[in-house]
Coordinates of C-alpha atoms and ligand atoms in Angstrom, one line a residue:
M1 CA 78.7 70.6 154.8
Q2 CA 76.6 71.3 151.8
A3 CA 77.7 74.4 149.8
V4 CA 75.1 76.7 148.6
H5 CA 75.4 77.8 145.0
P6 CA 74.1 81.1 143.7
F7 CA 73.7 79.5 140.3
S8 CA 71.6 76.6 139.0
R9 CA 73.3 73.7 137.3
K10 CA 72.0 75.0 134.0
Q11 CA 73.5 78.4 134.6
R12 CA 76.8 77.0 135.7
F13 CA 76.9 74.9 132.5
G14 CA 76.0 78.0 130.5
I15 CA 78.7 80.2 132.0
G16 CA 81.3 77.5 131.4
F17 CA 80.1 76.9 127.9
L18 CA 80.4 80.5 127.0
A19 CA 83.8 80.9 128.6
G20 CA 85.0 77.7 126.9
L21 CA 83.7 78.9 123.6
I22 CA 85.4 82.3 123.7
A23 CA 88.6 80.7 124.9
G24 CA 88.2 77.9 122.3
V25 CA 87.8 80.2 119.3
I26 CA 90.9 82.1 120.3
A27 CA 92.9 78.9 121.0
S28 CA 91.8 77.5 117.6
I29 CA 93.0 80.6 115.8
V30 CA 96.3 80.3 117.7
M31 CA 96.4 76.7 116.5
L32 CA 96.1 77.7 112.8
I33 CA 98.7 80.4 113.1
L34 CA 101.1 78.0 114.8
S35 CA 100.5 75.5 111.9
V36 CA 101.6 77.9 109.2
T37 CA 104.4 79.6 111.1
F38 CA 106.0 76.8 113.1
N39 CA 104.7 73.6 111.5
G40 CA 102.3 73.1 114.4
V41 CA 99.4 70.7 114.0
S42 CA 96.1 71.9 112.4
L43 CA 93.4 69.5 113.6
P44 CA 90.8 70.4 111.0
E45 CA 93.4 69.8 108.3
A46 CA 94.7 66.6 109.8
A47 CA 91.2 65.1 110.2
G48 CA 89.8 66.4 106.9
A49 CA 91.5 63.9 104.6
T50 CA 90.4 61.0 106.7
F51 CA 86.8 62.1 107.0
T52 CA 86.6 62.5 103.2
A53 CA 87.9 59.0 102.9
L54 CA 85.3 57.7 105.3
I55 CA 82.4 59.1 103.3
P56 CA 81.0 56.4 100.9
L57 CA 81.6 57.2 97.2
P58 CA 78.0 57.8 96.1
V59 CA 77.5 60.2 99.0
F60 CA 80.8 61.9 98.2
A61 CA 79.9 62.2 94.5
Y62 CA 76.5 63.6 95.4
L63 CA 77.9 66.2 97.8
H64 CA 80.4 67.1 95.2
Q65 CA 77.7 67.8 92.7
V66 CA 75.7 69.8 95.1
I67 CA 78.5 71.8 96.7
G68 CA 81.0 71.7 93.9
G69 CA 84.8 71.7 94.2
D70 CA 84.6 73.6 97.5
A71 CA 83.6 70.5 99.5
K72 CA 86.9 70.3 101.2
H73 CA 86.7 73.9 102.4
Y74 CA 83.3 73.3 103.9
L75 CA 84.7 70.2 105.6
F76 CA 87.5 72.3 107.0
Y77 CA 85.0 74.8 108.5
G78 CA 82.7 72.0 109.7
I79 CA 85.5 70.5 111.7
L80 CA 86.7 73.9 112.9
V81 CA 83.2 74.7 114.2
G82 CA 83.1 71.2 115.8
Q83 CA 86.4 72.1 117.5
F84 CA 84.9 75.3 118.9
L85 CA 82.0 73.3 120.3
V86 CA 84.2 70.7 121.9
F87 CA 86.0 73.5 123.7
A88 CA 82.7 75.0 124.7
L89 CA 81.3 71.7 126.0
S90 CA 84.4 70.9 127.9
G91 CA 84.1 74.3 129.6
G92 CA 80.5 73.7 130.5
L93 CA 81.2 70.2 131.8
C94 CA 84.2 71.4 133.7
N95 CA 82.0 73.9 135.5
L96 CA 79.5 71.2 136.5
V97 CA 82.2 68.9 137.8
T98 CA 83.9 71.5 139.8
A99 CA 80.6 72.5 141.4
S100 CA 80.2 69.2 143.0
P101 CA 80.7 69.4 146.8
R102 CA 84.0 67.5 146.6
F103 CA 85.6 70.5 144.9
V104 CA 83.9 73.2 146.9
K105 CA 85.6 74.1 150.2
D106 CA 84.2 77.5 151.2
S107 CA 81.2 79.2 149.7
A108 CA 82.7 82.6 149.4
S109 CA 85.2 81.8 146.6
Q110 CA 83.3 78.7 145.4
E111 CA 82.4 80.1 142.0
Q112 CA 85.9 81.3 141.1
L113 CA 87.9 78.7 139.3
H114 CA 91.6 78.2 140.1
W115 CA 93.8 78.4 137.1
L116 CA 95.1 74.9 137.9
V117 CA 91.6 73.6 137.1
G118 CA 92.0 75.2 133.6
I119 CA 95.4 73.5 133.2
A120 CA 93.9 70.2 134.3
L121 CA 91.1 70.5 131.8
A122 CA 93.6 71.4 129.0
F123 CA 95.7 68.4 129.9
I124 CA 92.7 66.1 129.6
L125 CA 91.9 67.6 126.2
W126 CA 95.5 67.3 125.2
L127 CA 95.5 63.6 126.1
L128 CA 92.2 62.9 124.4
T129 CA 93.3 64.6 121.2
G130 CA 96.7 62.9 121.1
L131 CA 95.6 59.4 122.1
L132 CA 92.0 59.2 120.7
F133 CA 91.2 61.9 118.1
L134 CA 94.4 61.9 116.1
P135 CA 94.7 58.1 115.8
F136 CA 91.0 57.9 114.9
A137 CA 91.6 60.6 112.2
G138 CA 94.3 58.4 110.8
A139 CA 97.1 60.7 111.9
G140 CA 98.6 58.3 114.5
I141 CA 99.2 58.7 118.2
F142 CA 100.1 62.4 118.8
G143 CA 100.4 62.8 115.0
S144 CA 103.0 60.1 114.5
G145 CA 101.7 59.7 111.0
L146 CA 102.0 63.4 110.2
V147 CA 104.9 64.9 108.4
I148 CA 105.4 67.5 111.2
G149 CA 106.0 64.6 113.6
V150 CA 105.2 63.8 117.2
G151 CA 107.3 66.5 118.7
N152 CA 105.7 69.4 116.8
T153 CA 102.3 67.9 117.4
M154 CA 102.7 67.5 121.1
I155 CA 104.2 71.0 121.6
S156 CA 101.8 72.9 119.4
L157 CA 98.8 71.1 121.0
A158 CA 100.3 72.0 124.5
I159 CA 100.6 75.6 123.6
V160 CA 97.1 75.7 122.2
G161 CA 95.9 73.9 125.4
L162 CA 97.7 76.4 127.6
V163 CA 96.2 79.4 125.8
F164 CA 92.8 77.8 126.2
A165 CA 93.3 76.9 129.9
L166 CA 94.3 80.4 131.0
L167 CA 91.7 82.2 128.9
F168 CA 89.0 79.9 130.0
V169 CA 89.7 80.4 133.7
Y170 CA 90.0 84.2 133.2
I171 CA 86.8 84.6 131.1
Q172 CA 84.9 82.2 133.3
N173 CA 85.7 84.1 136.5
W174 CA 84.9 87.3 134.8
L175 CA 81.5 86.0 133.6
V176 CA 80.8 84.7 137.1
Q177 CA 81.6 88.1 138.6
Y178 CA 79.5 89.8 136.0
S179 CA 76.5 87.5 136.5
L180 CA 76.7 87.8 140.3
E181 CA 76.6 91.6 140.1
K182 CA 73.7 91.4 137.8
Q183 CA 71.8 89.2 140.2
E184 CA 72.5 91.4 143.1
A185 CA 71.3 94.4 141.1
A186 CA 68.1 92.5 140.2
Q187 CA 67.5 91.5 143.8
E188 CA 68.0 95.0 145.1
A189 CA 65.4 96.1 142.6
G190 CA 63.1 93.8 144.5
R191 CA 62.7 91.3 141.7
E192 CA 63.0 88.0 143.6
G193 CA 63.4 84.9 141.5
A194 CA 65.2 87.0 139.0
L195 CA 68.1 84.5 139.0
E196 CA 67.7 84.0 135.3
N197 CA 68.9 87.6 134.8
G198 CA 72.5 86.5 135.2
L199 CA 72.8 84.7 131.9
S200 CA 69.6 83.9 130.2
R201 CA 69.3 81.0 127.7
R202 CA 68.6 83.4 124.9
T203 CA 71.6 85.5 125.6
L204 CA 73.7 82.3 125.8
I205 CA 72.5 80.8 122.5
G206 CA 72.7 84.2 120.8
S207 CA 76.2 85.1 121.8
S208 CA 77.4 81.5 121.2
L209 CA 76.2 81.6 117.6
A210 CA 77.6 85.0 117.1
L211 CA 81.0 83.9 118.5
I212 CA 81.1 80.7 116.3
G213 CA 80.2 82.8 113.3
L214 CA 82.8 85.4 114.1
G215 CA 85.5 82.8 114.8
A216 CA 84.8 81.0 111.5
L217 CA 84.7 84.3 109.6
G218 CA 88.0 85.4 111.1
V219 CA 89.6 82.2 110.1
A220 CA 88.1 82.5 106.6
A221 CA 89.4 86.0 106.2
W222 CA 92.8 85.1 107.5
R223 CA 93.1 82.1 105.1
F224 CA 92.0 84.3 102.3
I225 CA 94.8 86.7 103.0
T226 CA 97.5 84.1 103.5
G227 CA 96.4 82.0 100.5
E228 CA 95.4 78.4 100.7
G229 CA 96.1 78.1 104.4
P230 CA 97.8 75.3 106.3
S231 CA 97.9 71.8 105.1
T232 CA 99.7 68.6 106.0
A233 CA 102.0 66.8 103.6
L234 CA 100.9 63.4 102.3
P235 CA 102.2 60.8 104.7
G236 CA 102.5 58.3 101.8
A237 CA 104.8 60.6 99.9
V238 CA 107.1 61.2 102.9
Q239 CA 107.6 57.5 103.9
G240 CA 110.7 56.2 102.2
Y241 CA 111.5 59.6 100.6
K242 CA 115.0 59.9 99.2
S243 CA 116.2 63.4 98.5
K244 CA 118.8 62.4 95.9
I245 CA 118.9 59.6 93.3
V246 CA 122.4 58.5 92.2
P247 CA 123.0 58.3 89.3
P248 CA 120.2 60.7 88.1
P249 CA 117.5 59.0 86.0
Q250 CA 117.6 58.9 82.2
P251 CA 114.8 61.1 80.9
N252 CA 111.9 59.1 79.5
Y253 CA 111.3 61.4 76.4
G254 CA 108.4 60.6 74.1
T255 CA 105.3 62.1 72.4
I256 CA 102.8 63.9 74.5
Q257 CA 99.1 63.5 73.4
P258 CA 97.3 66.9 73.2
V259 CA 94.8 67.1 76.1
A260 CA 92.6 69.9 77.3
N261 CA 94.0 72.2 79.9
L262 CA 97.6 71.1 79.5
S263 CA 99.9 74.2 79.5
A264 CA 101.3 75.2 76.1
E265 CA 105.1 74.7 76.0
I266 CA 105.5 78.4 75.2
T267 CA 103.0 80.8 76.9
P268 CA 101.6 83.5 74.5
N269 CA 102.6 87.0 75.7
D270 CA 99.0 87.9 76.5
Q271 CA 98.7 84.9 78.8
Y272 CA 102.0 85.1 80.5
Y273 CA 101.6 85.6 84.3
I274 CA 102.1 89.2 85.5
V275 CA 103.2 90.1 89.0
S276 CA 104.3 93.5 90.3
K277 CA 104.3 95.4 93.5
N278 CA 102.4 98.3 91.9
L279 CA 98.9 98.2 93.1
V280 CA 97.4 100.9 91.0
S281 CA 99.4 101.1 87.8
D282 CA 102.7 99.8 86.3
P283 CA 105.0 102.3 84.7
V284 CA 104.7 103.0 81.0
V285 CA 108.1 104.0 79.8
N286 CA 108.8 106.2 76.8
G287 CA 111.5 104.4 74.9
A288 CA 112.6 107.6 73.1
T289 CA 113.7 109.3 76.4
W290 CA 114.6 106.2 78.4
N291 CA 118.3 105.6 79.3
L292 CA 120.1 102.6 80.8
T293 CA 123.1 103.5 83.0
V294 CA 125.8 101.0 84.1
E295 CA 127.8 102.4 87.0
G296 CA 129.2 101.8 90.5
E297 CA 132.3 99.6 90.9
V298 CA 133.2 99.5 87.3
A299 CA 136.1 101.0 85.4
H300 CA 134.1 103.2 82.9
P301 CA 130.5 103.9 83.7
F302 CA 128.3 104.6 80.7
T303 CA 124.8 105.3 79.6
L304 CA 122.9 103.9 76.6
T305 CA 119.8 105.1 74.8
Y306 CA 117.2 102.5 73.7
N307 CA 118.5 102.5 70.1
E308 CA 122.1 102.1 71.3
L309 CA 121.1 99.2 73.5
M310 CA 119.2 97.5 70.6
A311 CA 122.3 97.8 68.4
L312 CA 124.3 95.5 70.7
P313 CA 124.6 91.8 69.9
R314 CA 121.7 89.8 71.3
K315 CA 121.2 86.2 72.3
Q316 CA 118.0 84.1 72.3
Q317 CA 117.0 81.9 75.2
Y318 CA 114.0 79.7 76.2
E319 CA 113.3 80.3 79.8
S320 CA 110.4 79.7 82.2
M321 CA 109.8 81.9 85.2
M322 CA 108.1 81.4 88.5
C323 CA 107.1 83.9 91.2
I324 CA 108.3 83.1 94.7
S325 CA 104.8 83.6 96.0
N326 CA 103.5 80.8 93.8
D327 CA 101.7 78.1 95.7
V328 CA 102.5 74.5 94.8
G329 CA 100.2 73.9 91.8
G330 CA 99.7 77.6 91.3
E331 CA 99.4 79.8 88.3
Y332 CA 102.4 82.1 88.6
M333 CA 104.6 80.2 86.2
S334 CA 105.0 80.8 82.5
S335 CA 107.5 80.1 79.7
A336 CA 108.8 82.2 76.8
L337 CA 111.5 82.7 74.1
W338 CA 113.4 85.7 75.3
E339 CA 116.0 87.8 73.5
G340 CA 118.5 90.1 75.2
I341 CA 122.0 91.3 75.8
P342 CA 124.2 89.2 78.2
L343 CA 124.7 91.3 81.3
A344 CA 128.3 90.2 81.3
N345 CA 128.8 92.0 78.0
L346 CA 127.5 95.2 79.5
L347 CA 129.9 94.9 82.5
Q348 CA 132.7 94.2 80.1
R349 CA 131.8 97.3 78.1
A350 CA 132.2 99.2 81.3
G351 CA 135.8 98.0 81.5
G352 CA 135.0 95.3 84.0
T353 CA 134.3 95.4 87.8
T354 CA 136.7 96.7 90.4
A355 CA 138.3 94.5 93.0
G356 CA 136.0 93.7 95.9
A357 CA 132.8 94.1 93.9
T358 CA 130.3 91.5 95.2
K359 CA 126.8 92.3 93.9
V360 CA 125.0 93.9 91.0
V361 CA 121.9 96.0 91.8
L362 CA 119.1 96.5 89.3
Y363 CA 117.1 99.6 89.7
A364 CA 113.7 100.1 88.0
V365 CA 111.6 103.2 87.2
D366 CA 108.9 102.1 89.6
D367 CA 111.3 102.4 92.6
Y368 CA 111.7 98.7 92.7
S369 CA 115.2 97.2 93.0
D370 CA 116.9 93.9 93.6
S371 CA 120.4 92.5 93.5
I372 CA 122.2 89.4 92.3
H373 CA 125.6 88.1 93.2
L374 CA 128.4 89.1 90.7
S375 CA 129.0 85.4 89.9
K376 CA 125.3 85.1 88.9
A377 CA 125.5 88.3 86.9
L378 CA 128.4 86.9 84.9
E379 CA 126.6 83.7 83.9
S380 CA 126.1 83.5 80.2
T381 CA 122.3 83.0 80.6
T382 CA 121.8 86.3 82.6
L383 CA 120.4 88.7 80.1
V384 CA 119.0 92.2 79.8
A385 CA 116.0 91.1 77.8
V386 CA 114.4 93.4 75.2
K387 CA 112.2 90.9 73.3
M388 CA 109.6 88.3 74.4
N389 CA 108.4 85.6 71.9
G390 CA 109.7 87.6 69.0
A391 CA 107.8 90.8 70.0
T392 CA 109.2 94.0 71.6
L393 CA 109.0 93.5 75.4
P394 CA 105.4 94.3 76.4
T395 CA 104.8 97.1 78.8
G396 CA 103.5 94.8 81.5
H397 CA 106.6 92.6 81.3
G398 CA 109.1 95.5 81.6
F399 CA 109.5 97.5 78.4
P400 CA 112.1 98.7 77.5
A401 CA 114.3 96.2 79.3
R402 CA 114.1 93.7 82.1
L403 CA 116.6 91.3 83.7
L404 CA 116.4 87.5 83.0
V405 CA 118.3 85.4 85.6
P406 CA 117.6 81.7 85.2
G407 CA 117.6 79.5 88.3
I408 CA 116.2 82.1 90.7
Y409 CA 112.7 83.4 91.3
G410 CA 110.8 85.9 89.2
M411 CA 111.3 88.7 91.8
K412 CA 114.9 88.9 90.7
H413 CA 113.8 89.4 87.1
V414 CA 113.6 93.2 87.5
K415 CA 111.3 94.9 85.0
W416 CA 111.6 98.5 83.6
I417 CA 115.3 98.7 84.6
N418 CA 117.1 102.0 84.0
R419 CA 120.2 101.6 86.2
I420 CA 122.6 98.8 86.8
R421 CA 125.0 99.4 89.7
V422 CA 127.9 97.2 90.8
V423 CA 128.4 97.4 94.6
H424 CA 130.7 96.2 97.4
E425 CA 128.0 95.8 100.0
D426 CA 125.4 93.1 100.5
Y427 CA 122.5 95.1 99.0
Q428 CA 119.0 94.0 100.0
G429 CA 116.2 94.6 97.5
Y430 CA 112.5 95.6 97.7
W431 CA 111.2 92.1 98.7
Q432 CA 114.3 91.2 100.8
V433 CA 113.8 94.0 103.3
R434 CA 110.2 92.6 103.6
G435 CA 111.5 89.2 104.6
W436 CA 111.8 87.3 101.4
S437 CA 114.8 85.2 100.4
D438 CA 117.8 87.0 98.9
P439 CA 119.6 84.1 97.1
A440 CA 116.0 82.9 96.1
P441 CA 116.9 79.7 94.2
I442 CA 113.8 78.1 92.5
R443 CA 112.4 75.2 94.5
M444 CA 111.5 72.4 92.1
T445 CA 107.9 71.8 91.5
A446 CA 105.5 69.6 89.4
R447 CA 102.0 70.8 88.6
I448 CA 99.1 68.7 87.5
D449 CA 97.2 70.7 84.8
T450 CA 94.7 68.0 83.9
P451 CA 92.3 66.7 85.1
L452 CA 91.2 69.5 87.2
T453 CA 90.9 68.8 90.9
G454 CA 87.4 67.7 92.0
S455 CA 86.6 66.4 88.5
L456 CA 84.2 63.5 87.9
L457 CA 85.7 61.0 85.4
P458 CA 83.8 58.2 83.7
A459 CA 85.1 54.7 84.7
N460 CA 87.2 52.6 82.4
K461 CA 87.6 55.2 79.8
P462 CA 91.1 56.2 78.6
A463 CA 92.2 59.5 80.0
Y464 CA 95.5 61.4 80.6
V465 CA 97.0 63.0 83.6
A466 CA 99.4 65.7 82.4
G467 CA 101.2 68.9 83.6
V468 CA 104.4 70.8 83.8
A469 CA 107.5 70.4 86.0
F470 CA 110.1 73.1 86.6
S471 CA 113.4 73.2 88.4
G472 CA 114.8 76.6 87.5
N473 CA 118.1 75.8 85.7
K474 CA 118.7 72.2 86.6
G475 CA 116.4 70.6 84.1
I476 CA 114.0 67.7 84.7
S477 CA 115.1 64.1 84.4
E478 CA 111.9 62.4 85.6
V479 CA 108.3 63.1 86.7
D480 CA 106.4 60.5 88.7
V481 CA 102.7 60.3 89.2
S482 CA 100.9 58.5 92.1
F483 CA 97.2 57.5 92.0
D484 CA 97.2 56.5 95.7
G485 CA 98.2 59.6 97.6
G486 CA 102.0 59.0 97.1
H487 CA 102.4 55.4 98.2
S488 CA 103.3 54.0 94.7
W489 CA 104.7 55.9 91.7
Q490 CA 104.6 55.6 88.0
K491 CA 107.0 57.3 85.5
A492 CA 105.5 59.9 83.2
T493 CA 106.5 60.5 79.6
L494 CA 108.4 63.8 79.2
K495 CA 108.4 66.1 76.2
Q496 CA 112.0 66.9 75.4
P497 CA 112.2 70.6 76.5
L498 CA 113.3 73.6 74.5
S499 CA 116.2 74.2 76.9
N500 CA 117.3 73.2 80.4
L501 CA 116.0 76.5 81.7
T502 CA 112.3 75.8 80.9
W503 CA 109.5 73.7 82.4
V504 CA 109.0 70.3 81.0
L505 CA 105.6 68.9 79.8
W506 CA 104.8 65.5 81.2
E507 CA 101.9 63.0 80.7
V508 CA 100.7 59.6 82.0
P509 CA 97.8 57.6 80.4
W510 CA 95.2 56.6 83.0
Q511 CA 92.1 54.3 82.7
P512 CA 90.7 54.2 86.2
A513 CA 88.1 52.0 87.8
V514 CA 85.3 53.4 90.0
G515 CA 86.6 55.0 93.1
K516 CA 88.1 58.1 94.7
Y517 CA 91.7 58.9 93.9
T518 CA 94.3 61.3 95.2
V519 CA 96.6 62.0 92.3
V520 CA 100.0 63.3 93.1
A521 CA 103.0 64.4 91.0
R522 CA 106.6 64.9 91.8
A523 CA 109.7 65.8 89.8
I524 CA 113.4 64.9 89.8
D525 CA 116.1 67.2 88.3
M526 CA 119.0 66.4 86.1
E527 CA 121.3 66.2 89.1
G528 CA 119.0 63.5 90.7
N529 CA 117.5 65.8 93.4
V530 CA 114.0 64.8 94.2
Q531 CA 111.2 67.3 94.8
D532 CA 110.7 68.1 98.5
P533 CA 107.5 66.6 99.9
Q534 CA 107.6 68.7 103.1
I535 CA 105.0 71.5 102.9
A536 CA 106.3 75.1 103.1
P537 CA 104.4 78.3 102.4
P538 CA 105.8 80.7 99.9
L539 CA 107.3 83.1 102.5
P540 CA 110.3 83.3 102.9
D541 CA 112.0 80.8 100.5
G542 CA 109.2 79.7 98.1
S543 CA 106.7 76.9 98.5
T544 CA 107.4 73.2 98.6
G545 CA 105.3 70.1 98.9
Y546 CA 103.6 68.0 96.2
H547 CA 100.6 69.0 94.1
A548 CA 97.8 66.6 94.8
I549 CA 94.3 66.6 93.3
D550 CA 91.1 64.6 94.2
I551 CA 89.3 62.8 91.4
I552 CA 86.1 60.8 91.5
V553 CA 85.6 58.1 89.0
Q554 CA 82.0 56.8 88.5
Ligands
MTE601 N1 110.3 96.9 88.5 C1 109.7 95.8 88.9 N2 110.2 94.6 88.5 C2 109.6 93.4 89.0 C3 108.5 93.5 89.9 C4 108.1 94.7 90.3 O1 107.1 94.9 91.1 N3 108.7 95.9 89.8 N4 108.0 92.3 90.3 C5 108.9 91.1 90.3 C6 108.1 89.8 90.5 S1 107.7 89.5 92.1 C7 108.0 88.9 89.6 S2 107.4 87.3 89.9 C8 108.3 89.1 88.2 C9 107.1 88.9 87.3 O2 107.4 89.1 85.9 P1 106.3 89.1 84.9 O3 105.2 90.0 85.3 O4 106.8 89.5 83.6 O5 105.8 87.6 84.8 O6 108.7 90.5 88.0 C10 109.6 91.0 89.0 N5 110.1 92.2 88.5
MO602 MO1 107.2 87.3 92.3

């Protein structure tokens, strides 16, 4: 028996294409969300690196000059749109295949897809992606070459496939229903041959373009809000990775040649990074009326004026700070010579803490607060700072007083403090109740300051790769630089740091031949801990992964 179709082949393809596209855009967004939240695979990201490598150098250099440093972003969106189209095409093809007489049993329900058909389609796509696309993109069978591993790749692709399958079938059946109703209406109106009314080619092309644009825009907005967006760790850097070197390396101290863009060892106050929760304006405190109270689980609470605080013995300390929301390679890192009163001295002045005290809470005039453990509060390097690089603490950095607590992230360095309270309970601060780490130890990082990523360098001319490395309070014993994406490493020269609480300047001479290079840096601390190559976003514990830059040498 030959089934009669109310739709032409073209129309069937069109309906499937549109349903596949809508479902594909949503499934792609789910894929990207999974990749940042649960280490799922991001196909545009996994394929991007390989496609850049496949482009011949002259073409790459040309594109780079025309598009600028943003070439990678365009590639990402190019692959993403390609992914939308693959979903759409598979939907269209699926509809053609299922329309063949073999699949059609009775003509009443023939146009409605069973959800099992969607699952079968998703399964085919899942296999093709894992067995063909990923290996071709250099990521190995089912992502075996990716840091996230085969398990995460298989599962995240399966979830994305499932989302696609169910949405595709649902939307497809809805579109069919909609088109049939439109056809009937047209026929009743006496317009025979008005079959095209269901879903005209113009509507199809128009809505497809709008959908693709909307999908890409949505992803762009989302990546803008969440920062750089998902990325995959360098496979080369992960192979043979050892988390600890015993005994720790001997630092290779030497002279650092001055080069453009390398960070100054001490950041001038007006260039020191500024972060605060206050969107509109930071508090401007009047030192003449300001007080600092020490209270809670202490023997003798007391309050000091600014002059009384300034009369107490002070200590100088070189310390670098980093914001927990800093991306690897990011700008929210600076270094200064601070001067302040050890917090332990203030607690001692209060007659010491009572039994059972566990934490110290710092309250600020902008309704910000955070806490540190009592043991951290008593460390000799934990200061109530009143000076920065020899100057009175600037307003933006917390005048009249801020906390300095080396080894943990900037968020714990509470600015504009006016109350220090010792408590029994496990107090959670402003950012902790919003999901950020409470202990918040700094995660070691190395940043390449120069050359800038995407630079064109002349071939066979001496140059330097240089930057900073920071571990919080564990010092830096070694910085390694790779010119081949993390497969082989070379030791950098370190500038002996001003203290073991600061970042360390490092440098490597480089005279490259013509080619494309992925330059990577990693650090090792004084205990022999090696920087973590696994990529983590800043939330909740601070970012990890290696800073990598792309350089073209001509
Ligand atoms: N009172 C108050 N202190 C604060 C903040 C804030 O919003 N309010 N932000 C914290 C964060 S997140 C960081 S990274 C550091 C930044 O210090 P800086 O601006 O001096 O570099 O201050 C911390 N101290
Ligand atoms: Mo921060």
